[in-house]
Amino acid sequence: MAGRRVVVFPSSAELGPVLSQLVTSRAEKAIASHGRFTLGLSGGSLVSMLGKELPTLPDLDCSKWVVGFCDERLVPFDDPESTYGLYKGQLFSKVNIPDSGILTIDSSLPVNECAEDYTRKLKEAFPDDKFPVFDLLLLGMGPDGHTCSLFPDHPLLEETKKIVASISDSPKPPPQRVTMTFPVVNSARCVAFVSTGGSKAPVLKEVLEGREGPAYPAARVVPTNGELFWLVDDPAASSLTIQVERLGSGAKL
């Protein structure tokens, strides 16, 4: 791993542009290296942040992007709980990612079959990888320390073989979801967490500084050969005692 960087911003207003710059810089690097950019998206506050920032960038070309979802709720795409549906309205409709480059679940399938179907789609998109190697995964963290749909004390935390797993008992509704597993998350070339708001402060401290008892799921994201960023705002970082970075104006990751 290239080392963890914890970068703190006054608020999400300053974080958003740096996040979009991280996305585009990693996209340029990936396309120059291997002809395409593979991006894994998560829901929550990331949707509105990316939807606000990316479409405003001049000369943004997403024609070589392939986008997957780190987890997805098993609901119709027009349901407000659908991560794909939210991104379609707030981002995909505003940029030129080809439809064939957006890897969606089949929400009509039962949850186990949905996970198997999404595994097949990812294998087709990453034919040379045992576990898909994404150029960039964007993750969030819940106030319980979960990330993707990998929840504390859940058996899926120990999954080592599956690429995508199903979950029917999510402690956070809706209960049926599919999620990437830790082997996929930790295979990525770059992982960036975005965590904002004071409600995240207690768990962020335990994720980044350690705790007694089992590590939170978010703390188990440690890319084997990739970069790891935590992009957080001052309220979320308010309990941290570790050394953090603060970027000067115009600085880039």
XYZ file of C-alpha atoms in Angstrom:
253
model
C 0.000 0.000 0.000
C 1.260 3.462 -0.839
C 0.289 4.749 2.613
C -2.874 6.302 3.963
C -3.489 10.018 3.550
C -6.051 11.748 5.728
C -6.923 15.138 4.235
C -9.168 17.559 6.125
C -11.225 20.373 4.585
C -13.165 23.170 6.301
C -16.403 21.869 4.808
C -17.780 19.709 1.999
C -17.819 22.833 -0.194
C -14.005 22.758 -0.285
C -13.828 18.971 -0.397
C -15.994 18.573 -3.512
C -13.685 20.255 -6.044
C -10.662 18.322 -4.756
C -12.594 15.066 -5.025
C -13.541 15.807 -8.622
C -9.909 16.669 -9.378
C -8.843 13.328 -7.882
C -11.335 11.530 -10.131
C -10.184 13.284 -13.288
C -6.469 12.962 -12.518
C -6.788 9.238 -11.887
C -8.900 8.952 -15.056
C -6.210 10.621 -17.154
C -3.526 8.417 -15.607
C -5.530 5.227 -16.214
C -6.451 6.067 -19.810
C -2.813 6.890 -20.594
C -1.729 3.598 -18.991
C -4.319 1.103 -20.204
C -6.837 2.858 -22.419
C -9.790 3.160 -20.041
C -10.773 4.344 -16.555
C -12.669 2.041 -14.207
C -14.545 3.746 -11.379
C -16.600 2.262 -8.559
C -19.277 4.508 -7.075
C -21.101 4.531 -3.753
C -24.269 6.342 -2.740
C -24.959 8.849 -0.001
C -23.461 12.330 -0.116
C -21.095 11.309 -2.933
C -23.949 11.448 -5.452
C -24.739 15.119 -5.025
C -21.068 16.054 -4.620
C -20.011 14.410 -7.883
C -23.179 15.533 -9.643
C -22.404 19.112 -8.711
C -18.674 19.131 -9.444
C -17.868 16.841 -12.386
C -20.261 18.302 -15.010
C -18.809 21.782 -14.448
C -15.274 20.741 -15.413
C -14.194 22.079 -18.802
C -13.219 19.500 -21.423
C -14.331 16.543 -19.300
C -14.374 13.483 -21.573
C -15.857 10.349 -20.005
C -16.084 8.334 -23.225
C -13.487 5.814 -21.968
C -14.944 5.429 -18.486
C -16.375 2.165 -17.129
C -18.463 2.671 -14.005
C -19.590 0.060 -11.500
C -21.276 0.263 -8.109
C -19.578 -0.674 -4.854
C -22.976 -1.690 -3.570
C -26.555 -1.324 -4.709
C -29.989 -1.647 -3.173
C -32.300 -4.210 -4.726
C -35.000 -1.742 -5.722
C -36.293 -0.506 -9.114
C -34.133 2.170 -10.724
C -36.878 4.777 -10.296
C -36.982 4.154 -6.534
C -35.342 6.983 -4.536
C -33.228 4.306 -2.783
C -31.595 3.231 -6.071
C -27.985 4.404 -6.204
C -27.925 4.024 -9.989
C -31.159 5.993 -10.257
C -29.701 8.860 -8.218
C -26.537 8.978 -10.307
C -28.534 8.787 -13.533
C -30.458 11.892 -12.570
C -27.610 13.872 -11.025
C -24.503 12.821 -13.000
C -24.885 10.340 -15.871
C -27.401 12.536 -17.684
C -24.852 15.397 -17.688
C -21.655 13.654 -18.857
C -20.724 11.405 -21.773
C -20.156 8.047 -20.089
C -21.381 5.529 -22.691
C -24.408 3.508 -21.634
C -22.389 0.342 -22.263
C -19.842 1.595 -19.758
C -22.314 1.774 -16.862
C -22.518 -1.609 -15.147
C -25.881 -1.840 -13.394
C -27.544 -4.600 -11.427
C -30.621 -6.393 -12.746
C -33.072 -5.334 -10.060
C -35.749 -7.733 -11.330
C -33.806 -10.765 -10.086
C -33.940 -12.341 -6.607
C -31.080 -11.024 -4.499
C -28.801 -14.090 -4.758
C -29.226 -14.271 -8.538
C -28.739 -10.514 -8.755
C -25.335 -10.868 -7.062
C -24.368 -13.715 -9.421
C -25.488 -11.656 -12.432
C -23.477 -8.636 -11.287
C -20.453 -10.873 -10.687
C -20.751 -12.049 -14.307
C -20.932 -8.455 -15.557
C -17.809 -7.520 -13.612
C -15.940 -10.596 -14.839
C -16.791 -9.640 -18.419
C -15.538 -6.106 -17.772
C -12.339 -7.368 -16.075
C -11.567 -10.613 -17.924
C -7.898 -10.740 -16.881
C -8.388 -10.243 -13.133
C -9.212 -12.855 -10.502
C -10.768 -9.978 -8.576
C -11.616 -6.831 -10.575
C -8.922 -4.172 -10.220
C -10.650 -0.792 -10.334
C -8.611 2.333 -10.984
C -10.598 4.209 -8.342
C -13.232 3.265 -5.789
C -15.158 6.009 -4.019
C -16.514 4.905 -0.658
C -18.591 6.332 2.136
C -18.867 5.290 5.747
C -21.951 5.018 7.919
C -22.069 6.166 11.540
C -21.837 2.458 12.470
C -18.538 2.128 10.572
C -19.985 0.203 7.606
C -18.804 0.720 4.060
C -20.296 -0.652 0.841
C -22.959 -2.943 2.338
C -20.419 -4.556 4.643
C -21.812 -4.097 8.137
C -20.220 -4.653 11.571
C -20.314 -8.249 12.857
C -21.791 -9.525 9.589
C -20.559 -12.854 8.099
C -19.849 -11.115 4.765
C -16.860 -9.428 6.381
C -15.051 -12.764 6.140
C -15.953 -13.444 2.482
C -12.769 -14.197 0.543
C -13.916 -15.899 -2.679
C -16.910 -13.996 -4.043
C -16.572 -10.821 -6.095
C -20.113 -9.654 -5.339
C -22.164 -10.918 -2.425
C -25.836 -10.630 -1.614
C -27.228 -9.460 1.700
C -30.849 -9.952 2.734
C -30.599 -8.718 6.314
C -29.027 -5.288 6.000
C -29.383 -3.500 9.349
C -30.010 -0.349 7.343
C -33.051 -0.413 5.021
C -33.711 -1.506 2.380
C -32.665 -4.971 3.611
C -31.827 -6.575 0.250
C -28.608 -5.416 -1.410
C -25.607 -6.577 -3.368
C -22.110 -5.469 -2.426
C -18.532 -5.745 -3.549
C -16.439 -7.792 -1.131
C -13.207 -6.838 0.620
C -11.021 -8.755 -1.878
C -12.343 -6.480 -4.645
C -12.147 -3.283 -2.595
C -8.578 -4.032 -1.511
C -7.497 -4.874 -5.079
C -8.173 -1.315 -6.291
C -5.386 0.941 -7.499
C -6.839 3.811 -5.489
C -9.559 4.028 -2.834
C -10.964 7.305 -1.553
C -13.336 7.590 1.377
C -15.449 10.717 1.715
C -16.790 11.310 5.207
C -18.467 14.524 6.303
C -20.486 15.787 9.238
C -20.152 15.724 13.001
C -22.181 12.519 13.337
C -19.205 10.656 11.831
C -16.623 12.038 14.291
C -16.711 9.289 16.965
C -16.535 6.386 14.514
C -13.986 8.127 12.263
C -11.642 8.415 15.244
C -11.972 4.687 15.969
C -11.561 3.719 12.306
C -8.417 5.807 11.825
C -6.878 5.521 15.299
C -8.003 2.045 16.349
C -10.419 0.742 18.968
C -10.791 -2.086 21.421
C -12.646 -5.005 19.907
C -13.071 -5.903 16.228
C -12.071 -3.311 13.636
C -14.942 -1.539 11.922
C -15.564 -2.604 8.308
C -14.260 0.737 7.019
C -10.984 0.145 8.882
C -10.497 -3.113 6.972
C -10.132 -1.243 3.690
C -6.375 -1.441 3.189
C -5.522 -1.669 -0.537
C -2.848 -4.293 -1.152
C -1.056 -2.314 -3.852
C -3.061 0.890 -4.030
C -3.442 4.365 -2.603
C -5.857 5.110 0.244
C -7.322 8.551 0.863
C -9.678 9.730 3.580
C -11.212 13.053 2.542
C -13.079 14.485 5.524
C -14.449 17.801 6.730
C -13.650 19.556 10.002
C -16.799 18.367 11.822
C -16.022 14.713 10.994
C -12.362 15.192 11.963
C -13.102 16.989 15.232
C -12.076 14.044 17.470
C -8.909 13.019 15.600
C -5.538 13.191 17.333
C -3.453 11.739 14.466
C -1.562 14.004 12.119
C -3.672 15.074 9.133
C -3.078 17.038 5.954
C -4.670 20.301 4.971
C -4.277 21.343 1.351
C -3.461 24.874 0.344
C -5.636 26.641 -2.178
C -5.424 24.977 -5.572
C -3.444 21.998 -4.276
C -4.077 18.625 -5.885
C -3.986 15.009 -4.721
